[in-house]
């Protein structure tokens, strides 16, 4: 407990050890050390509620499932949508036009991040996550109701573009908000494992969307899909969105945000605990880019690494195998779908491993492996048949899971609580928009322009280099409290143990510092000192 102390005057010049000046110096040093090395108290440690943690993880992951269900459907229907909305173009141009519409949604993601991120820091995480869920569900559902080019002409692709823009704007606050929510609920020692469930939802959603398209293609054939079958997967988004919204409305606000809001209330004296945050909202962007620019750059580098690999495998690979390499569409879809299932089955193991070994080793190993194995993987995919392309797809999937299983616990830890949602939204969405979502468009255009089918490998290798550089500057956060928040543990026993250890360590540090300051010639003789704290 902090207590007041009388201000001690400085010791007189020439004071000798053992005199009045020395005693005053000793007292002043001890007071300063006690004030600067306060141990944890029971109130500083948050004991998480397991049912509430499970509910938070499930609701956040379901939103990501919804988002990536749409991505899986869109990626697997790229050729079909090109025929529906861009029928007058050549097959290659249809693919590029469809991916251009896909990429356009990513151009507005930073705008969504600018709106939803700071808003989540001001009014709370759960309200914003409910809003993004509604917008995602409506925009995806609306795609399934759109008339084609044959009915509306040029207005049809424009309406498709509008739906994609709304979807992109809403997802600008989705992933950053979901990762923030899970990170702020998870115990420090299990943040990697629990955070990996968010991206588990990613690949379940993608697998569900792509699986439905694959099944419909097998049943209806290409002609049936072009005529009406393509609408069905998008219409599934309506019921999924209602379920997700129900789950998110039942959530409580995160403990970290509640603590930050309470501290803001105490500082400002305002009745509304978020009033202080609202008043300082205009200066948040400046603070993010001036005081946390290094964290922003690290975040963007890691997001580039993850999302270039992600969109290469999930969004571009099915089209690359069919339209560019001329492989059977059903075979290509099954290979990528099988890869996503492998990723989903292994992702929580990677998340748990990052809690044990650390985030940096996992990212470092994945980056190096991506640089080394991207070209062999693409060569295997180009070989034709089933076995060799399956090995190539599996290689890319195992590289992807290194980043997917670790990102959700690594990225939120880069920023303090009061800025976390906004800083992560802005950093994440700028990187995704510039590099991730544009991957299918850029790579397909480069393949078309150069005629080289090794372009995907070179692009992946470049992403690996960027990720390796970002990981080099990344500070290890595994098992540590989030910036701006106190420790979070799973039960009362862990809390008591943490408080006891903190008191012991604080006393030892204070004693050692005091001895070094007061007796610099004898700091290596740490022994019992009756005057020490």
XYZ file of C-alpha atoms in Angstrom:
533
model
C 0.000 0.000 0.000
C 1.305 3.400 -0.955
C 1.719 5.730 2.005
C 2.789 9.316 2.340
C 6.281 10.199 3.589
C 7.927 13.395 4.752
C 10.322 14.820 2.240
C 13.860 14.164 3.468
C 16.420 16.942 2.863
C 19.570 16.006 0.933
C 22.575 14.997 2.984
C 25.177 17.650 3.728
C 28.319 17.746 1.590
C 31.123 15.614 2.887
C 28.820 13.328 4.862
C 30.691 10.204 5.865
C 29.249 6.710 5.942
C 27.565 6.168 9.270
C 26.832 9.889 9.794
C 23.562 11.827 9.657
C 23.960 12.531 5.906
C 24.433 8.859 5.193
C 21.378 7.864 7.233
C 19.219 10.428 5.413
C 20.454 9.132 2.061
C 19.651 5.578 3.120
C 16.121 6.518 4.118
C 15.526 8.442 0.863
C 16.802 5.563 -1.255
C 14.638 3.044 0.579
C 11.547 5.221 0.162
C 12.158 5.679 -3.575
C 12.813 1.975 -4.056
C 9.624 0.986 -2.236
C 7.607 3.418 -4.348
C 9.145 2.230 -7.618
C 9.068 -1.505 -6.885
C 5.568 -2.107 -5.589
C 4.743 -5.828 -5.586
C 1.478 -7.126 -6.961
C -1.562 -7.217 -4.714
C -4.535 -9.556 -5.004
C -6.542 -6.749 -6.657
C -3.950 -6.451 -9.434
C -4.465 -10.041 -10.628
C -7.566 -11.008 -12.643
C -8.878 -14.544 -12.187
C -10.701 -15.531 -15.359
C -14.088 -17.248 -15.407
C -13.763 -20.426 -17.565
C -17.386 -20.448 -18.857
C -17.130 -16.769 -19.768
C -13.807 -17.375 -21.539
C -15.305 -20.220 -23.562
C -18.300 -18.067 -24.494
C -16.018 -15.204 -25.553
C -13.814 -17.453 -27.682
C -16.824 -19.123 -29.345
C -18.588 -15.862 -30.191
C -15.437 -14.236 -31.551
C -14.500 -17.300 -33.602
C -17.975 -17.553 -35.096
C -17.649 -14.065 -36.561
C -14.400 -15.076 -38.192
C -16.100 -18.226 -39.466
C -18.736 -16.031 -41.075
C -16.136 -13.784 -42.699
C -14.125 -16.645 -44.136
C -17.153 -18.613 -45.232
C -17.704 -15.755 -47.669
C -14.041 -15.804 -48.757
C -14.138 -19.549 -49.372
C -17.297 -19.280 -51.435
C -15.964 -16.345 -53.435
C -12.613 -18.018 -54.130
C -14.180 -21.281 -55.290
C -16.796 -19.458 -57.394
C -14.348 -17.006 -59.021
C -14.697 -18.644 -62.433
C -18.480 -18.992 -62.124
C -18.979 -15.399 -60.933
C -16.864 -14.202 -63.834
C -19.296 -15.880 -66.267
C -22.332 -14.459 -64.425
C -21.156 -10.866 -63.998
C -18.498 -10.445 -66.733
C -19.730 -12.681 -69.580
C -18.356 -10.627 -72.471
C -14.723 -10.989 -71.364
C -12.226 -13.743 -72.120
C -11.829 -16.461 -69.456
C -8.533 -14.966 -68.208
C -10.037 -11.473 -68.074
C -13.088 -12.819 -66.253
C -10.838 -14.230 -63.522
C -8.884 -10.970 -63.213
C -12.147 -8.954 -63.125
C -13.595 -11.185 -60.419
C -10.453 -10.905 -58.305
C -10.428 -7.136 -58.895
C -13.901 -7.008 -57.323
C -12.580 -9.233 -54.531
C -9.596 -6.912 -53.995
C -11.778 -3.789 -54.031
C -13.319 -4.883 -50.745
C -9.861 -4.676 -49.195
C -9.370 -1.094 -50.284
C -12.085 0.030 -47.849
C -10.884 -2.179 -45.001
C -8.525 0.505 -43.641
C -11.483 2.894 -43.601
C -13.455 0.341 -41.617
C -10.490 -0.050 -39.297
C -10.278 3.707 -38.803
C -13.964 3.805 -37.846
C -14.487 0.596 -35.867
C -11.073 0.354 -34.175
C -11.064 3.656 -32.244
C -14.801 3.199 -31.663
C -14.069 -0.126 -29.966
C -11.566 1.626 -27.688
C -14.180 4.244 -26.829
C -17.502 2.447 -26.369
C -16.336 -1.127 -25.835
C -15.393 -4.216 -27.799
C -18.660 -6.157 -27.753
C -20.877 -3.413 -29.224
C -18.620 -2.949 -32.213
C -18.308 -6.697 -32.766
C -22.108 -6.990 -32.848
C -22.283 -4.214 -35.470
C -19.639 -5.807 -37.705
C -21.478 -9.141 -37.517
C -24.719 -7.562 -38.750
C -23.025 -5.802 -41.661
C -21.099 -8.891 -42.752
C -24.187 -11.089 -42.737
C -26.360 -8.630 -44.674
C -23.768 -7.854 -47.364
C -22.891 -11.521 -47.953
C -26.561 -12.571 -48.019
C -27.320 -9.794 -50.518
C -24.819 -11.196 -53.046
C -26.987 -14.293 -53.337
C -29.959 -12.141 -54.369
C -28.202 -10.139 -57.093
C -29.353 -10.438 -60.716
C -26.663 -11.282 -63.257
C -25.259 -9.309 -66.174
C -27.844 -10.819 -68.519
C -30.617 -9.157 -66.492
C -29.183 -5.785 -65.415
C -26.196 -5.298 -67.667
C -23.438 -3.117 -66.218
C -25.457 -2.493 -63.048
C -25.012 -6.142 -62.007
C -21.209 -6.060 -61.465
C -21.596 -2.625 -59.867
C -24.047 -4.039 -57.316
C -21.648 -6.919 -56.696
C -18.909 -4.369 -56.085
C -21.157 -2.455 -53.658
C -21.858 -5.594 -51.632
C -18.163 -6.377 -51.518
C -17.363 -2.846 -50.349
C -19.858 -3.085 -47.482
C -18.447 -6.486 -46.554
C -14.899 -5.116 -46.666
C -15.827 -2.099 -44.543
C -17.382 -4.298 -41.853
C -14.459 -6.739 -41.777
C -12.193 -3.738 -41.174
C -13.219 -3.987 -37.528
C -13.824 -7.730 -37.306
C -10.496 -9.563 -37.020
C -8.763 -6.920 -34.894
C -11.776 -6.737 -32.597
C -12.069 -10.492 -32.280
C -8.361 -10.956 -31.531
C -8.496 -8.117 -29.005
C -11.541 -9.618 -27.330
C -10.030 -13.087 -26.963
C -6.625 -11.757 -25.891
C -8.195 -9.608 -23.164
C -10.166 -12.564 -21.809
C -7.475 -15.244 -21.981
C -5.155 -16.168 -19.084
C -1.589 -15.083 -19.853
C -0.237 -18.640 -20.022
C -2.981 -19.863 -22.397
C -3.350 -16.878 -24.734
C -1.698 -18.682 -27.648
C -3.962 -21.729 -27.374
C -7.191 -19.775 -26.897
C -6.280 -17.227 -29.574
C -5.667 -19.996 -32.103
C -9.362 -20.897 -31.923
C -10.123 -17.622 -33.686
C -8.206 -18.713 -36.757
C -9.610 -22.195 -36.311
C -12.913 -20.473 -37.058
C -11.250 -18.935 -40.106
C -10.433 -22.265 -41.683
C -13.654 -23.933 -40.588
C -15.548 -21.114 -42.303
C -13.415 -21.400 -45.410
C -13.754 -25.182 -45.458
C -17.520 -24.932 -44.960
C -17.890 -22.411 -47.790
C -15.595 -24.218 -50.201
C -17.098 -27.588 -49.243
C -20.602 -26.398 -50.088
C -19.405 -25.067 -53.456
C -17.589 -28.323 -54.200
C -20.683 -30.370 -53.327
C -22.973 -28.180 -55.407
C -20.556 -28.309 -58.352
C -20.527 -32.112 -58.203
C -24.347 -32.245 -58.068
C -25.337 -29.435 -60.447
C -22.386 -29.306 -62.810
C -20.870 -26.139 -64.276
C -24.022 -25.142 -66.162
C -26.242 -25.510 -63.113
C -23.845 -23.428 -61.013
C -23.798 -20.607 -63.590
C -27.593 -20.598 -63.903
C -28.597 -20.527 -60.234
C -26.463 -22.785 -58.015
C -23.911 -20.056 -57.220
C -26.528 -18.190 -55.165
C -27.076 -20.888 -52.549
C -23.775 -20.598 -50.617
C -24.190 -16.849 -50.201
C -27.729 -17.261 -48.882
C -26.414 -19.483 -46.060
C -24.784 -16.348 -44.601
C -28.149 -15.105 -43.310
C -28.764 -17.842 -40.709
C -25.064 -17.890 -39.756
C -25.162 -14.158 -39.112
C -28.234 -14.407 -36.869
C -26.583 -17.120 -34.762
C -23.389 -15.078 -34.451
C -25.270 -11.922 -33.515
C -27.201 -13.755 -30.792
C -23.979 -15.096 -29.295
C -22.212 -11.733 -29.368
C -25.100 -9.870 -27.751
C -24.820 -12.237 -24.766
C -21.167 -11.345 -24.137
C -19.804 -9.189 -21.328
C -17.183 -6.511 -21.834
C -13.570 -7.660 -21.451
C -11.920 -7.316 -18.010
C -9.048 -5.292 -19.514
C -11.410 -2.735 -21.067
C -13.423 -2.483 -17.853
C -10.251 -1.793 -15.888
C -9.079 0.812 -18.397
C -12.489 2.504 -18.363
C -12.522 2.563 -14.568
C -9.062 4.133 -14.503
C -10.227 6.734 -17.022
C -13.239 7.492 -14.828
C -11.016 7.982 -11.793
C -8.698 10.307 -13.714
C -11.449 12.422 -15.236
C -14.052 12.218 -12.479
C -16.683 11.669 -15.170
C -19.808 9.639 -14.483
C -19.469 7.768 -17.782
C -16.409 5.486 -17.567
C -15.684 5.983 -21.287
C -15.934 9.785 -21.264
C -12.187 10.240 -20.886
C -11.571 8.023 -23.886
C -14.112 9.929 -25.972
C -12.487 13.264 -25.190
C -9.040 12.025 -26.131
C -10.165 10.206 -29.283
C -8.869 12.859 -31.696
C -5.325 12.443 -30.481
C -5.261 8.648 -30.664
C -4.177 8.373 -34.282
C -1.285 10.724 -33.651
C -0.270 8.744 -30.560
C -0.428 5.436 -32.451
C 1.879 6.604 -35.239
C 4.269 8.673 -33.125
C 4.677 6.648 -29.929
C 3.944 3.153 -31.243
C 5.267 3.326 -34.809
C 7.681 0.417 -34.246
C 4.845 -1.833 -33.078
C 2.779 -0.711 -36.090
C 5.556 -1.716 -38.510
C 6.116 -5.074 -36.782
C 2.378 -5.738 -36.877
C 2.170 -4.884 -40.586
C 5.123 -7.160 -41.385
C 3.638 -10.139 -39.525
C 0.208 -9.518 -41.053
C 1.777 -9.401 -44.528
C 3.518 -12.723 -43.878
C 0.345 -14.421 -42.654
C -2.104 -12.991 -45.146
C -0.045 -13.297 -48.328
C 0.364 -16.991 -47.489
C -3.275 -17.259 -46.465
C -4.818 -15.640 -49.538
C -2.381 -17.396 -51.840
C -3.573 -20.775 -50.575
C -7.241 -20.068 -49.894
C -8.210 -17.561 -52.587
C -5.769 -17.950 -55.484
C -4.658 -21.573 -55.457
C -7.988 -23.121 -56.616
C -8.128 -20.767 -59.609
C -4.389 -21.151 -60.312
C -4.731 -24.925 -60.509
C -7.789 -24.865 -62.778
C -7.564 -21.750 -64.962
C -3.748 -21.492 -65.263
C -2.544 -25.086 -64.982
C -5.616 -26.613 -66.597
C -6.188 -29.200 -63.889
C -9.572 -30.724 -63.131
C -11.720 -28.288 -61.136
C -13.143 -30.862 -58.736
C -9.693 -32.322 -58.030
C -8.220 -28.872 -57.356
C -11.099 -27.957 -55.047
C -10.762 -31.181 -53.085
C -6.994 -30.749 -52.695
C -7.297 -27.218 -51.299
C -10.263 -28.237 -49.137
C -8.224 -31.122 -47.718
C -5.368 -28.690 -47.008
C -7.720 -26.398 -45.078
C -8.967 -29.328 -43.014
C -5.357 -30.217 -42.101
C -4.734 -26.593 -41.100
C -7.887 -26.545 -38.953
C -6.903 -29.796 -37.224
C -3.363 -28.642 -36.377
C -3.858 -24.947 -35.624
C -4.636 -25.236 -31.904
C -1.565 -27.462 -31.444
C 0.568 -24.666 -32.893
C -1.159 -22.149 -30.610
C -0.450 -24.293 -27.561
C 3.168 -24.714 -28.678
C 3.594 -20.940 -28.884
C 2.568 -20.721 -25.201
C 5.334 -23.181 -24.374
C 8.144 -22.174 -26.751
C 7.265 -18.538 -27.457
C 5.804 -16.605 -30.401
C 9.127 -15.588 -31.947
C 10.500 -19.115 -32.508
C 7.304 -20.197 -34.282
C 7.239 -17.139 -36.548
C 10.977 -17.404 -37.196
C 10.833 -21.080 -38.165
C 7.806 -20.495 -40.370
C 9.400 -17.558 -42.192
C 12.603 -19.447 -42.935
C 10.657 -22.519 -44.070
C 8.484 -20.388 -46.369
C 11.551 -18.936 -48.090
C 13.042 -22.403 -48.540
C 9.959 -24.435 -49.439
C 7.718 -22.105 -51.490
C 9.362 -22.968 -54.827
C 9.396 -26.762 -54.252
C 5.720 -26.611 -53.231
C 4.677 -24.793 -56.419
C 6.761 -27.194 -58.526
C 4.902 -30.108 -56.944
C 1.546 -28.466 -57.647
C 2.551 -27.903 -61.288
C 3.509 -31.573 -61.718
C -0.048 -32.715 -62.375
C -1.897 -35.780 -61.207
C -3.056 -36.054 -57.604
C -0.213 -37.199 -55.332
C 2.422 -34.544 -56.113
C -0.017 -31.581 -56.099
C -1.414 -32.940 -52.818
C 2.100 -32.857 -51.311
C 2.596 -29.310 -52.588
C -0.711 -28.137 -51.125
C 0.048 -29.869 -47.804
C 3.448 -28.151 -47.641
C 1.850 -24.725 -48.092
C -0.812 -25.601 -45.534
C 1.748 -26.552 -42.878
C 3.628 -23.310 -43.541
C 0.388 -21.350 -43.245
C -0.531 -22.919 -39.900
C 2.712 -21.607 -38.337
C 1.415 -18.070 -38.805
C -2.302 -18.767 -38.373
C -1.859 -20.465 -34.999
C 0.255 -17.650 -33.552
C -1.040 -14.348 -34.941
C -4.129 -13.912 -32.753
C -2.041 -14.034 -29.557
C 0.928 -12.045 -30.908
C -0.657 -9.018 -32.570
C -2.848 -7.694 -29.690
C 0.137 -7.902 -27.317
C 1.980 -5.269 -29.377
C -0.242 -2.397 -28.179
C -1.502 -1.037 -24.810
C -5.103 -1.618 -23.745
C -6.416 1.911 -24.287
C -5.210 1.914 -27.908
C -5.245 -1.796 -28.710
C -8.387 -2.130 -30.835
C -7.700 1.012 -32.852
C -3.969 0.466 -33.365
C -4.431 -3.174 -34.325
C -7.344 -2.395 -36.672
C -5.385 0.274 -38.521
C -2.123 -1.681 -38.745
C -3.813 -4.951 -39.661
C -6.102 -3.538 -42.324
C -3.506 -1.364 -44.029
C -1.263 -4.403 -44.424
C -4.100 -6.722 -45.491
C -5.389 -4.189 -48.014
C -2.022 -3.461 -49.593
C -0.574 -6.958 -49.591
C -2.988 -9.680 -48.433
C -6.266 -9.146 -50.252
C -4.516 -8.000 -53.404
C -2.473 -11.210 -53.616
C -4.849 -13.055 -55.994
C -5.160 -10.003 -58.260
C -1.435 -9.208 -58.377
C -0.284 -12.794 -58.794
C -2.898 -13.624 -61.456
C -1.970 -10.441 -63.353
C 1.764 -11.228 -63.139
C 1.190 -14.783 -64.322
C -0.878 -13.457 -67.229
C 1.759 -10.831 -68.112
C 4.896 -12.954 -67.743
C 3.588 -16.392 -68.595
C 5.573 -17.799 -65.653
C 3.764 -20.209 -63.373
C 6.480 -19.769 -60.707
C 5.266 -16.264 -59.815
C 3.294 -17.549 -56.767
C 6.491 -19.064 -55.340
C 8.476 -15.845 -55.759
C 5.695 -13.848 -54.120
C 5.615 -16.210 -51.145
C 9.398 -16.037 -50.772
C 9.268 -12.232 -50.678
C 6.611 -12.419 -47.947
C 8.867 -14.783 -45.995
C 11.730 -12.269 -46.105
C 9.474 -9.472 -44.806
C 8.155 -11.730 -42.044
C 11.649 -12.737 -41.011
C 12.656 -9.082 -40.622
C 9.530 -8.288 -38.586
C 10.092 -11.302 -36.340
C 13.679 -10.192 -35.665
C 12.365 -7.006 -34.018
C 9.467 -8.727 -32.236
C 9.658 -8.868 -28.430
C 8.589 -12.126 -26.826
C 5.186 -11.848 -25.119
C 4.295 -15.469 -24.364
C 3.107 -15.903 -20.772
C 3.304 -12.158 -20.036
C 0.470 -9.712 -19.244
C -0.823 -7.509 -22.042
C 0.519 -3.969 -22.143
C -1.537 -1.688 -19.934
C -3.214 -4.605 -18.130
C -2.514 -6.626 -15.022
C -1.776 -10.356 -14.947
C -4.575 -12.801 -15.788
C -4.635 -16.328 -14.334
C -6.963 -19.325 -14.394
C -7.712 -19.789 -10.662
C -7.230 -18.383 -7.166
C -4.272 -20.641 -6.419
C -2.339 -19.236 -9.368
C -3.233 -15.700 -8.263
C -1.943 -16.283 -4.730
C 1.236 -17.870 -6.046
C 1.813 -14.946 -8.426
C 1.309 -12.351 -5.669
C 3.673 -14.173 -3.304
C 6.347 -14.517 -5.980
C 5.960 -10.864 -6.928
C 6.512 -9.739 -3.338
C 9.613 -11.881 -3.012
C 11.072 -10.687 -6.313
C 10.229 -7.038 -5.621
C 11.958 -7.194 -2.241
C 15.024 -8.860 -3.726
C 15.290 -6.336 -6.562
C 14.868 -3.412 -4.200
C 17.522 -4.779 -1.838
C 20.018 -5.361 -4.649
C 19.476 -1.908 -6.166
C 19.769 -0.247 -2.771
C 23.057 -2.021 -2.045
C 24.466 -1.037 -5.439
C 23.475 2.597 -4.954
C 24.511 2.917 -1.325
C 27.606 0.653 -1.424
C 28.776 0.482 -5.070
C 32.146 -0.941 -4.001
C 30.485 -3.956 -2.363
C 27.530 -4.755 -4.664
C 29.005 -8.160 -5.372
C 28.837 -9.021 -1.665
C 25.067 -9.453 -1.305
C 24.549 -10.518 2.270
C 22.208 -9.828 5.143
C 21.766 -6.108 5.719
C 19.675 -5.117 8.695
C 19.061 -1.652 7.246
C 17.824 -3.051 3.871
C 14.152 -3.155 2.951
